[in-house]
Coordinates of C-alpha atoms in Angstrom, one line a residue:
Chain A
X1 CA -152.3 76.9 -125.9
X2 CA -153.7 75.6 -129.2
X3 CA -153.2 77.0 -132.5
X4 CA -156.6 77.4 -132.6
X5 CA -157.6 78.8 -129.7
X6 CA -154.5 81.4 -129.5
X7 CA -155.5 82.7 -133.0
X8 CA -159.0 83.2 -131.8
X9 CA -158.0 85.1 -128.5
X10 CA -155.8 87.4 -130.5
X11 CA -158.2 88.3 -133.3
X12 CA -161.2 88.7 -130.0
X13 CA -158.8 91.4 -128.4
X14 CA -158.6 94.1 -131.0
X15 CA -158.0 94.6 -134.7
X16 CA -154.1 93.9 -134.7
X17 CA -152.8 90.4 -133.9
X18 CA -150.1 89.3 -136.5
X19 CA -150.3 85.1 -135.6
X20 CA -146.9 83.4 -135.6
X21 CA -148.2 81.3 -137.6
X22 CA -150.3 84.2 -140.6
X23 CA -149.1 82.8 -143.0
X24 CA -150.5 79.0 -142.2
X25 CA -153.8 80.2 -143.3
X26 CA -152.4 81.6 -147.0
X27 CA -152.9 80.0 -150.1
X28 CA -151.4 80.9 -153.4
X29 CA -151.0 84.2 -154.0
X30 CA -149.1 86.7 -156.2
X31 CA -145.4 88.0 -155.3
X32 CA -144.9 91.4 -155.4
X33 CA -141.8 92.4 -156.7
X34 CA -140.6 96.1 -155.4
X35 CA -137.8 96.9 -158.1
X36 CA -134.8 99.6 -156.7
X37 CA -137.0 100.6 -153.5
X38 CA -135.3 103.2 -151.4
X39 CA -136.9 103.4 -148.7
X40 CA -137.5 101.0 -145.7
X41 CA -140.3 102.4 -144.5
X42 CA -142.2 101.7 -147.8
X43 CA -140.6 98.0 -147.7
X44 CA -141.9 97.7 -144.2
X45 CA -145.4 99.4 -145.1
X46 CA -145.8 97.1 -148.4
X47 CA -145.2 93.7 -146.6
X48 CA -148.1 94.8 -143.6
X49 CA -150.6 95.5 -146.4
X50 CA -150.0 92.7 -148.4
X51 CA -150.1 90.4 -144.9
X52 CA -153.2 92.2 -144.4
X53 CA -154.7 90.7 -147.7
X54 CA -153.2 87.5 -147.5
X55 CA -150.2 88.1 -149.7
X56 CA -146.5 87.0 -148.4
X57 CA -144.0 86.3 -151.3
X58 CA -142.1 89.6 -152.1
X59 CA -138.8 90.2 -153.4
X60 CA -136.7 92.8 -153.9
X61 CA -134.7 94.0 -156.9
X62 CA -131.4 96.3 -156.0
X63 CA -132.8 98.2 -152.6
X64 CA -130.9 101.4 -152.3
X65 CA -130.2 100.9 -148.7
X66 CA -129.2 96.8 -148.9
X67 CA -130.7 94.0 -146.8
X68 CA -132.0 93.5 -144.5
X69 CA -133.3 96.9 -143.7
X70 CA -133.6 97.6 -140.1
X71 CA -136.2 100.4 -141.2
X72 CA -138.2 98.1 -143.4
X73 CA -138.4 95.6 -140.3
X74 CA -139.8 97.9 -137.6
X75 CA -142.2 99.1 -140.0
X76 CA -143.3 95.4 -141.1
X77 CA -144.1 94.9 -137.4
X78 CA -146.1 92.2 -137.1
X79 CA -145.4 91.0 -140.6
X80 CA -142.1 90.1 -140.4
X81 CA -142.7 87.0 -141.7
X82 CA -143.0 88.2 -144.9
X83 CA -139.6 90.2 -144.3
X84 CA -138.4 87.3 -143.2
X85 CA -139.0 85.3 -146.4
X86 CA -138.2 88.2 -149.0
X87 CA -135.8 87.2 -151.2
X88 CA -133.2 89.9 -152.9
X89 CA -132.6 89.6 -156.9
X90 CA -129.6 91.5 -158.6
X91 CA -132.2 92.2 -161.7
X92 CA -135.9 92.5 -162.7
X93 CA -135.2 89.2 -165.3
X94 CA -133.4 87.5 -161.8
X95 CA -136.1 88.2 -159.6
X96 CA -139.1 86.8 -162.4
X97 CA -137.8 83.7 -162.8
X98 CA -139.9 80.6 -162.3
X99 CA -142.9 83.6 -163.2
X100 CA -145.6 82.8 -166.0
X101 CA -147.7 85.9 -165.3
X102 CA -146.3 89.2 -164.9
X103 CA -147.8 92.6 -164.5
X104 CA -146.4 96.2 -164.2
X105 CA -148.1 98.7 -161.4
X106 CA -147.7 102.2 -163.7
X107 CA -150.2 105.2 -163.3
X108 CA -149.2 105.9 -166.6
X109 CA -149.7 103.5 -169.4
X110 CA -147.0 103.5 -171.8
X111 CA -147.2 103.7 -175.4
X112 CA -146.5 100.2 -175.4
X113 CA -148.8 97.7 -176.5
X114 CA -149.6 95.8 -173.6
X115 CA -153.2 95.2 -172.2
X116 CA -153.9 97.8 -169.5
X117 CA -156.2 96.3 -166.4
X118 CA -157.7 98.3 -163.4
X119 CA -156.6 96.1 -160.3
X120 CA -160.4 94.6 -160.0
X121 CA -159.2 92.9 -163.5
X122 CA -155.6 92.2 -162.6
X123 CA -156.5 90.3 -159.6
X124 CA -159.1 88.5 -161.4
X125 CA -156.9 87.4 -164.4
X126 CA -154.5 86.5 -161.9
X127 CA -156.7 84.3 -159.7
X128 CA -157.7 82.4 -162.6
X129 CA -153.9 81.8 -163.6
X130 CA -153.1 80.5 -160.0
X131 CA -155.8 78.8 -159.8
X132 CA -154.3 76.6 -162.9
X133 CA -151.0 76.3 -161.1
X134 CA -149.3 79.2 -162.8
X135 CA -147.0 81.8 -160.4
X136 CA -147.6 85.4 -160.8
X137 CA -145.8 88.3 -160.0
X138 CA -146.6 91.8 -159.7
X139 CA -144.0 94.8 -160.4
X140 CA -144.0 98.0 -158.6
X141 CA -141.6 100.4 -159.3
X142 CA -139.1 102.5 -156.9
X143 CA -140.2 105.8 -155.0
X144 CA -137.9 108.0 -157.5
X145 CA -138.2 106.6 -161.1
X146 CA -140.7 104.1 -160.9
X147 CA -140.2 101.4 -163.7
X148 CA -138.2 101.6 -166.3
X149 CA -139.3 101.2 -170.1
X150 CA -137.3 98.3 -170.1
X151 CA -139.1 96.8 -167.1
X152 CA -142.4 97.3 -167.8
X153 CA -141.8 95.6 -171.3
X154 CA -140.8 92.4 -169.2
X155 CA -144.7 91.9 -168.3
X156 CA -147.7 90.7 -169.6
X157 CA -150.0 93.5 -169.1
X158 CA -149.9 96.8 -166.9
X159 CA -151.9 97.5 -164.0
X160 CA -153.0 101.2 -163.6
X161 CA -154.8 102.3 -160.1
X162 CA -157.3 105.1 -161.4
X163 CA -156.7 108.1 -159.5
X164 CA -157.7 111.4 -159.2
X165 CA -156.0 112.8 -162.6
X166 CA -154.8 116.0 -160.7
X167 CA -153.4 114.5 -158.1
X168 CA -152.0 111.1 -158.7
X169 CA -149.6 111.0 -156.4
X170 CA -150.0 107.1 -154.7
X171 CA -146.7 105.6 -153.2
X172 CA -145.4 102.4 -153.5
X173 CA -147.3 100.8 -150.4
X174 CA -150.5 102.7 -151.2
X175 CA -150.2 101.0 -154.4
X176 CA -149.7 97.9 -153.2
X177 CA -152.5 98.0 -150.9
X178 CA -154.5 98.8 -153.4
X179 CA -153.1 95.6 -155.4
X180 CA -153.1 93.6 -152.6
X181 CA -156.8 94.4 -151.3
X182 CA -158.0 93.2 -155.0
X183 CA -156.4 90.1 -154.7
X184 CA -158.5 89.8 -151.5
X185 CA -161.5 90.6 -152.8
X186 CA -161.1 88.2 -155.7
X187 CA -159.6 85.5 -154.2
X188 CA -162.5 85.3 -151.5
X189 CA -160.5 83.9 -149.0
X190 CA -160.3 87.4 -146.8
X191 CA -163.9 86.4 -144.8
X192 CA -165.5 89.7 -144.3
X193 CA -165.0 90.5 -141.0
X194 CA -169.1 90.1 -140.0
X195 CA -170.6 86.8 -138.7
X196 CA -173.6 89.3 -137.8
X197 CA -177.1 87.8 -137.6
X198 CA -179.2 89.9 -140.1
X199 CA -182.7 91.0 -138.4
X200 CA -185.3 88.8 -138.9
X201 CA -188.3 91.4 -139.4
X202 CA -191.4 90.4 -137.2
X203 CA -194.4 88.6 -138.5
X204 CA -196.8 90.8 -139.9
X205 CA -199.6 90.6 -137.2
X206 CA -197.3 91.4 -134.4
X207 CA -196.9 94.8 -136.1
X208 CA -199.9 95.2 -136.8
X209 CA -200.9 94.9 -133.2
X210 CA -198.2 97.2 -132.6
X211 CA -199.4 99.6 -134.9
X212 CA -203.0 99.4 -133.6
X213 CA -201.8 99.8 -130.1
X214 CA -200.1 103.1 -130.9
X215 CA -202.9 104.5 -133.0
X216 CA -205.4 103.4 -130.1
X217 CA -203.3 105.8 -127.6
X218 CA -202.7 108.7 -129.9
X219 CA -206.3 108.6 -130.0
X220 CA -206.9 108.9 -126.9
X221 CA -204.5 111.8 -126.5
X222 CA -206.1 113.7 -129.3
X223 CA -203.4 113.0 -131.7
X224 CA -205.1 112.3 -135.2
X225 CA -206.4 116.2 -135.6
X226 CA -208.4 117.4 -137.7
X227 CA -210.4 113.8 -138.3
X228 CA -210.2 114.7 -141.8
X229 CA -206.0 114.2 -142.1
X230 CA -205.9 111.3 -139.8
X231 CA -205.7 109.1 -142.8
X232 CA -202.8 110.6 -144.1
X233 CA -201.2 111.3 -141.0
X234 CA -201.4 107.4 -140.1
X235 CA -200.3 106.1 -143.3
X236 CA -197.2 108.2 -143.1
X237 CA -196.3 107.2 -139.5
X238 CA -197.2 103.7 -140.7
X239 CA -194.9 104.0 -143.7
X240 CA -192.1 105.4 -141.2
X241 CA -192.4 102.0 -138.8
X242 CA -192.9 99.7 -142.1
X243 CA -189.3 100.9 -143.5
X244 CA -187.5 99.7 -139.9
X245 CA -188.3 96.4 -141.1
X246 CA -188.4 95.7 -137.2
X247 CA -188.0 92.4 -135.7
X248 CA -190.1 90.8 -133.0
X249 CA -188.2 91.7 -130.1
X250 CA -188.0 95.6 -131.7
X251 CA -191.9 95.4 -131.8
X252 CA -192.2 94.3 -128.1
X253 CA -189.6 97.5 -126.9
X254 CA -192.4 99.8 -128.8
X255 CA -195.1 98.8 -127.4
X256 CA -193.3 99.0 -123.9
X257 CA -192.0 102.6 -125.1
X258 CA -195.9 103.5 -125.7
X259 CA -196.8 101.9 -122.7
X260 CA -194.5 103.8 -120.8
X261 CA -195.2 107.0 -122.4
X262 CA -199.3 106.3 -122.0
X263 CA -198.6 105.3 -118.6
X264 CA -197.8 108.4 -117.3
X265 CA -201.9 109.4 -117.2
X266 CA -202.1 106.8 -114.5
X267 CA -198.9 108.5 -112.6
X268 CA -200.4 111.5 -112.8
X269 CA -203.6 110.2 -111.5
X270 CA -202.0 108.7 -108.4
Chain B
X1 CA -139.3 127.1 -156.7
X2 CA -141.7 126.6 -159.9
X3 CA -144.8 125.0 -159.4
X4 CA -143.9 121.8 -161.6
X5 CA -140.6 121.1 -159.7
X6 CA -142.3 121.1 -156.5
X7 CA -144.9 118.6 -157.4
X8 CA -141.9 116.7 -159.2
X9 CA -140.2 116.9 -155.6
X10 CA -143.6 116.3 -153.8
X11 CA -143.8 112.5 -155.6
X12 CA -140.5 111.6 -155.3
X13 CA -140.3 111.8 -159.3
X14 CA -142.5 109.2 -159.5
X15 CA -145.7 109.3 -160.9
X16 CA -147.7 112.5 -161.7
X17 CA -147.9 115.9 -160.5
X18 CA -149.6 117.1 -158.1
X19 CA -151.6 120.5 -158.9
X20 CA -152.7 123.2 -157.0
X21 CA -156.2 123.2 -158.4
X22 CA -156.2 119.2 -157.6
X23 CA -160.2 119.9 -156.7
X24 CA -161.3 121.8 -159.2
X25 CA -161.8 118.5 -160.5
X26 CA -164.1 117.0 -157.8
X27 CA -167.8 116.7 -158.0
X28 CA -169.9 116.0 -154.5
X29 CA -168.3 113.0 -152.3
X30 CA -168.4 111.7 -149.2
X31 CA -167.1 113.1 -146.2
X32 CA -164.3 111.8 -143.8
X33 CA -164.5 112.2 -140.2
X34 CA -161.3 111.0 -138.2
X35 CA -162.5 110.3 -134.4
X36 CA -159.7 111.9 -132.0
X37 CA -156.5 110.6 -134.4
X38 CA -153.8 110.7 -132.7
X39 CA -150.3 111.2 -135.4
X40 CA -150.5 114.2 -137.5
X41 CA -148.9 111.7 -140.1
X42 CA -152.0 109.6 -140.1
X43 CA -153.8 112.4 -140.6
X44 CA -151.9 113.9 -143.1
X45 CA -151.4 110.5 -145.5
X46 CA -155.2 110.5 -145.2
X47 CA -155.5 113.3 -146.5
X48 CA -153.1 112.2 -149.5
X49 CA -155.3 109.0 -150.1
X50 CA -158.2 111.4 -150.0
X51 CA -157.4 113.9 -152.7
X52 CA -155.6 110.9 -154.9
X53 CA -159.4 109.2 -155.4
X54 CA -161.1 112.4 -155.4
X55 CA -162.2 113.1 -152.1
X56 CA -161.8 116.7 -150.1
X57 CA -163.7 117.0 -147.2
X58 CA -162.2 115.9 -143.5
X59 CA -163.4 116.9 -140.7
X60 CA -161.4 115.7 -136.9
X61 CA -163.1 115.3 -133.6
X62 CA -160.9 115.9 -130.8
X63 CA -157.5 115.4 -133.0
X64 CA -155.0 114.6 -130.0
X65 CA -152.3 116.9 -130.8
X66 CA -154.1 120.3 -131.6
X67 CA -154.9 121.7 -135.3
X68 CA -153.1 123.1 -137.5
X69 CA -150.6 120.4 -137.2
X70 CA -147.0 120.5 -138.9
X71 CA -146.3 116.6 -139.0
X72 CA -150.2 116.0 -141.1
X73 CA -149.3 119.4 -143.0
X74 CA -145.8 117.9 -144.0
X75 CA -146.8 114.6 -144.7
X76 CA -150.3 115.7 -146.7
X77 CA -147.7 117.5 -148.9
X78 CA -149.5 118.2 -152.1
X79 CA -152.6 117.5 -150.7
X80 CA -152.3 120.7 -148.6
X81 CA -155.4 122.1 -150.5
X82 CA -157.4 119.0 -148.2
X83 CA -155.7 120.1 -144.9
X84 CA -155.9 123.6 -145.2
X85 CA -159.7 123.2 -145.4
X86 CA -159.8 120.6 -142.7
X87 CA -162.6 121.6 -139.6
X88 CA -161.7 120.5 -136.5
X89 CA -165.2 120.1 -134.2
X90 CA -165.4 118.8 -130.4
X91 CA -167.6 116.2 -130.5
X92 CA -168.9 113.5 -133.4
X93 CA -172.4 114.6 -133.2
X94 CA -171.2 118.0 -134.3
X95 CA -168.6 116.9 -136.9
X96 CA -171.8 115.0 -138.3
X97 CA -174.2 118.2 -138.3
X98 CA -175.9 118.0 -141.5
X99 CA -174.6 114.7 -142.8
X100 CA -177.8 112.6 -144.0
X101 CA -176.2 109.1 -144.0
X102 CA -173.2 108.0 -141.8
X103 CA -171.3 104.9 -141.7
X104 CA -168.8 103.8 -139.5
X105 CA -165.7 102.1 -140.3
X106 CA -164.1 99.0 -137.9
X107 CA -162.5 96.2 -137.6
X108 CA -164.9 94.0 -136.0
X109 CA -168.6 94.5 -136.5
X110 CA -170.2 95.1 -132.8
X111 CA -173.4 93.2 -132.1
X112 CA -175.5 96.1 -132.6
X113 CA -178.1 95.2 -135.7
X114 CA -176.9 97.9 -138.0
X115 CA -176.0 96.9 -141.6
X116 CA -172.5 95.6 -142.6
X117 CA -171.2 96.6 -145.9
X118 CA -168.0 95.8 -147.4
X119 CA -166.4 99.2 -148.8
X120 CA -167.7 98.6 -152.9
X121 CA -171.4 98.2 -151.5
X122 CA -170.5 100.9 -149.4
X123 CA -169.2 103.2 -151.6
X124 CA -172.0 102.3 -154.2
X125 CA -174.8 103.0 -151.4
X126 CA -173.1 106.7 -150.7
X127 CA -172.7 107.2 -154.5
X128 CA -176.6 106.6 -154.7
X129 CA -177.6 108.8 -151.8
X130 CA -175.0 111.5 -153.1
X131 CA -176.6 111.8 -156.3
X132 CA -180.0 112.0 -154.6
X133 CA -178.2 115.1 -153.2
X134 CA -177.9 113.7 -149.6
X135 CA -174.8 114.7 -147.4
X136 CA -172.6 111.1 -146.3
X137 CA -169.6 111.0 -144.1
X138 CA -167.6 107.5 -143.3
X139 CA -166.2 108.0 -139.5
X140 CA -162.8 106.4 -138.8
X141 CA -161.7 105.9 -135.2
X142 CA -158.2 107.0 -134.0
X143 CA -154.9 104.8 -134.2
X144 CA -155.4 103.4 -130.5
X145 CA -158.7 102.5 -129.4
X146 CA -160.6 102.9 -133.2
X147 CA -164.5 103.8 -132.8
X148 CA -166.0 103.9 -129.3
X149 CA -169.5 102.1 -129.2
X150 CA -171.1 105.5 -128.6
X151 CA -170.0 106.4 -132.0
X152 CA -170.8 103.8 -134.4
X153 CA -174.1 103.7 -133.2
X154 CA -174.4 106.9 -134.8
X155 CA -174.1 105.2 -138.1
X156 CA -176.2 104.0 -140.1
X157 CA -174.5 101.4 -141.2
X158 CA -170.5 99.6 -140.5
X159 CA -167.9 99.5 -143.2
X160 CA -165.9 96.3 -142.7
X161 CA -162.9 95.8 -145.2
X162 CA -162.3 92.2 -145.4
X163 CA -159.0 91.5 -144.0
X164 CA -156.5 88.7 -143.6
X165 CA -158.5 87.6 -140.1
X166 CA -154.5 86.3 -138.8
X167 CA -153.3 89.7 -139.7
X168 CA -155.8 92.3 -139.8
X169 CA -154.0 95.7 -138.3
X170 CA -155.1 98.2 -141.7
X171 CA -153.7 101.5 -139.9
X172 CA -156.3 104.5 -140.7
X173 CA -155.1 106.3 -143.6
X174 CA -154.6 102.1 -145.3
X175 CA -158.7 102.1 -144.4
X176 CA -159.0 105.5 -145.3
X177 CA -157.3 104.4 -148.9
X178 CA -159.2 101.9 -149.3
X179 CA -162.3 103.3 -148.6
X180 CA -161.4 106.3 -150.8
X181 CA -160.4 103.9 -153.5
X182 CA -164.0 102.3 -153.5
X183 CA -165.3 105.8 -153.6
X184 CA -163.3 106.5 -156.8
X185 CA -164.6 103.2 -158.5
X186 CA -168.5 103.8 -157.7
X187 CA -168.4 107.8 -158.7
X188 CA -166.5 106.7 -162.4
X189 CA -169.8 104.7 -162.9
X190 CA -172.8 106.4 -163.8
X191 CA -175.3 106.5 -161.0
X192 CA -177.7 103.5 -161.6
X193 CA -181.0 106.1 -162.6
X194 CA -184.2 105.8 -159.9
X195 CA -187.4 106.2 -161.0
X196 CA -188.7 107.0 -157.0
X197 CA -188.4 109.4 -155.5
X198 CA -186.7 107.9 -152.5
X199 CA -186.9 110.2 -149.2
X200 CA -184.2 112.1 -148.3
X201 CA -183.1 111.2 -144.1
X202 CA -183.3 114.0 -141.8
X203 CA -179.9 115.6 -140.8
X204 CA -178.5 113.9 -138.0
X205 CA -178.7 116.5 -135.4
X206 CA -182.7 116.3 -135.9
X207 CA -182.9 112.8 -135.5
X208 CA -180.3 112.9 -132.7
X209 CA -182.8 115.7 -131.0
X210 CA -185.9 113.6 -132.1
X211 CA -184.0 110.6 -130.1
X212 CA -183.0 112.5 -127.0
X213 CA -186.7 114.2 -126.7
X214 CA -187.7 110.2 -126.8
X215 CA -185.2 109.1 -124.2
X216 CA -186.2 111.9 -122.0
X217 CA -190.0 111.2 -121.4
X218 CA -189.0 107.6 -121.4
X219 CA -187.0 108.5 -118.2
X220 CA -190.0 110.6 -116.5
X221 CA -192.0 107.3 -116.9
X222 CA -189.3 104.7 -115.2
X223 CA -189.2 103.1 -118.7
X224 CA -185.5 102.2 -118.5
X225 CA -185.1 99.7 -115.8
X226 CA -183.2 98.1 -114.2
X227 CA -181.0 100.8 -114.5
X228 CA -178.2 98.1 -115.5
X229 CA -179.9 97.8 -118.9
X230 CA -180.2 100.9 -119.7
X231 CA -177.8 101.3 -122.7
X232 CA -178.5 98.1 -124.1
X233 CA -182.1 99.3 -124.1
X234 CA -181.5 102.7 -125.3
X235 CA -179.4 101.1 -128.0
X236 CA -181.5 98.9 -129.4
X237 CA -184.7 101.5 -129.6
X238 CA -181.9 103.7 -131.7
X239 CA -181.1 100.8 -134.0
X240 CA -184.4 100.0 -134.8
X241 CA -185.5 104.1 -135.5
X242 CA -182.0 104.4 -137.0
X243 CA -182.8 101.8 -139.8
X244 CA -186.1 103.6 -140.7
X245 CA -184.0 106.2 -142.6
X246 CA -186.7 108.8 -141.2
X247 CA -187.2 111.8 -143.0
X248 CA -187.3 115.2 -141.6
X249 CA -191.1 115.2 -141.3
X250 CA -191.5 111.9 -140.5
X251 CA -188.8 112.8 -137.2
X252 CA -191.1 115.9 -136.6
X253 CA -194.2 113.7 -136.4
X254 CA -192.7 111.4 -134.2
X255 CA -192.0 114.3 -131.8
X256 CA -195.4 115.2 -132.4
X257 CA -196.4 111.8 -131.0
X258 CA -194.0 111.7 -128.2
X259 CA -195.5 115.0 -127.4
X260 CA -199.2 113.5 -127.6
X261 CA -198.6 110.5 -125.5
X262 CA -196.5 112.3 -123.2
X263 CA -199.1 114.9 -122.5
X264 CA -201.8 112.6 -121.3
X265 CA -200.7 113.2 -117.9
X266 CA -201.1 116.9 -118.8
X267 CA -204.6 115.9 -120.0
X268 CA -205.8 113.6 -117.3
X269 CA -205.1 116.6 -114.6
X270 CA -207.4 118.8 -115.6

């Protein structure tokens, strides 16, 4: 089977579908950098989200429970390509190097004097950067501690998710997501999912007959009373149908749908 | 144990706390309504996402393993206050009682001619509405088989996050996140002012009744046939009413017209 064809087939059958071959479709992209994680599932749950938004460099700084992680890889699932790939760094400094652009994930801005960006901005700035050729990383803290001082003073800026201020309790894969998703969104490579055909609304007269053809059988069943509302009460139901923005083949199941309701005179006449 | 050390506990010493009065915080927000989920973990991390951007209300249809459930309780954690007022309803039409604008969330956009937004448009259209003081509820289908067809066509318009298309498996509390996230970004902006005075949809349940009352004098008149088509032709009628946005009186004088062309056979008979 082609390439092709088997990524097509899989993508037609559902939402899943990690292709052998994800990654083939990536360009540049950040690397996250998860420093002291403890827990595999949140390994395995960072690598599918970034997968999901194109992302696949990560690297790890000291994980509690070594590598590779058995949990980390039945959570990946389908992404274990990225788990595959990640690359394990004795220290925050080891694990930047060959970075130009570095940002701290912290929901709580230090004191120090670093730039603070919402993830909109973050991915933006770093699109630009990669866009020049530069690598950029992104540092997300372990479940316990988070980052340290000392870590966050490593980066260029800090990214801060806005949250909920009384309950701001996102962990280290929601956070990434989040991270991640903006990095879609800005790099404009994720294609929304839609190849939809948006409604071409019918010509003007065809409604118009439509419209006619109602208000000539509501007459006749009496509809429009008293005479001195029908005015209003056409306009309204006019208004109502005008909104739709209906398209030609809409227009021709009303009329059939008034036809059919009109019609049943002549069945009972039968 | 003392309130602070349990939230410290809750987040893993990471971030912030987690309070018990986490909504007194809240203004209006959309609603989430989580189509026969399956793992009371799902549910639960929704829930967390939820309450981290600001949103409280869930409602399940159908949740597979019963309500209350200890796994979503446990793994909600500090966002108990969202569980415990969690309502559990039989059906999606009744989950949606009252709710003024619905969208649906998938994967891949059916053919049906309803809208496609991508979650910041959608979140800003719901932030509109809500400040217009109109009830809006995103639906999310369960882990397995996501939204039936049945049930996104009682949207009003699909929610599509743009995914990696080689790699697009978001579980549902990631899409719940992420459409929570969205949420978070629109409310923080002020609502863009309108000078109309836009109409306010009709609940759901009247337009569903309004829709029904259609389909069932289409029926006494043979309309749908071959009976093959039925569905498709009963779909497309509901896309094209559903995008009218009708208003409660508009659906009451469309029943009023139903009811006049219907009754012609009552007329002709006497």
């Amino acid at each position: 089977m082609s390439r092709e064809k088997q990524g097509r087939e899989e993508i037609a059958g559902g939402r899943r579908m990690a292709r052998r071959d994800g990654l083939a479709v990536l360009g540049p992209a950040p690397l996250f950098v998860l420093v002291e994680p403890q827990m595999g599932e949140n390994i395995g749950a960072t690598a599918r989200g970034m997968l999901n938004f194109g992302l696949s460099g990560l690297r790890l700084v000291n994980p509690r429970d070594g590598w590779p992680n058995e949990k980390a890889g039945a959570m990946a699932a389908g992404a274990s390509i990225v788990i595959d790939q990640t690359r394990v760094f004795e220290s925050t400094a080891a694990a930047l190097a060959g970075c130009q652009y570095v940002l701290a994930t912290t929901a709580r801005p230090r004191e120090a004097l670093l730039p603070v960006l919402e993830p909109a901005a973050a991915a933006a700035e770093m699109k630009q950067r990669i866009g020049r050729g530069e690598t950029c990383a992104v540092l997300f803290g372990g479940e316990r501690a988070g980052l340290s001082n000392e870590d966050v003073m490593r980066a260029d800026g800090i990214v801060s998710i806005p949250v909920n201020p009384a309950f701001a309790s996102l962990n280290l894969a929601q956070a990434a997501l989040i991270v991640a998703y903006e990095w879609a969104k800005a790099d404009g490579r994720a294609a929304p999912a839609s190849e939809l055909d948006i409604a071409i609304p019918a010509p003007r007269e065809d409604f118009e007959r439509f419209f006619d053809h109602l208000v000539a059988e509501l007459d006749k069943a009496g509809y429009f009373f008293p005479e001195a509302k029908r005015a209003n009460m056409e306009r309204n139901l006019k208004v109502a149908f005008m909104r739709a923005g209906l398209t030609e083949g809409e227009v021709r199941s009303l009329r059939g749908v008034i036809k059919a309701l009109a019609s049943q005179r002549g069945g009972a006449d039968k």
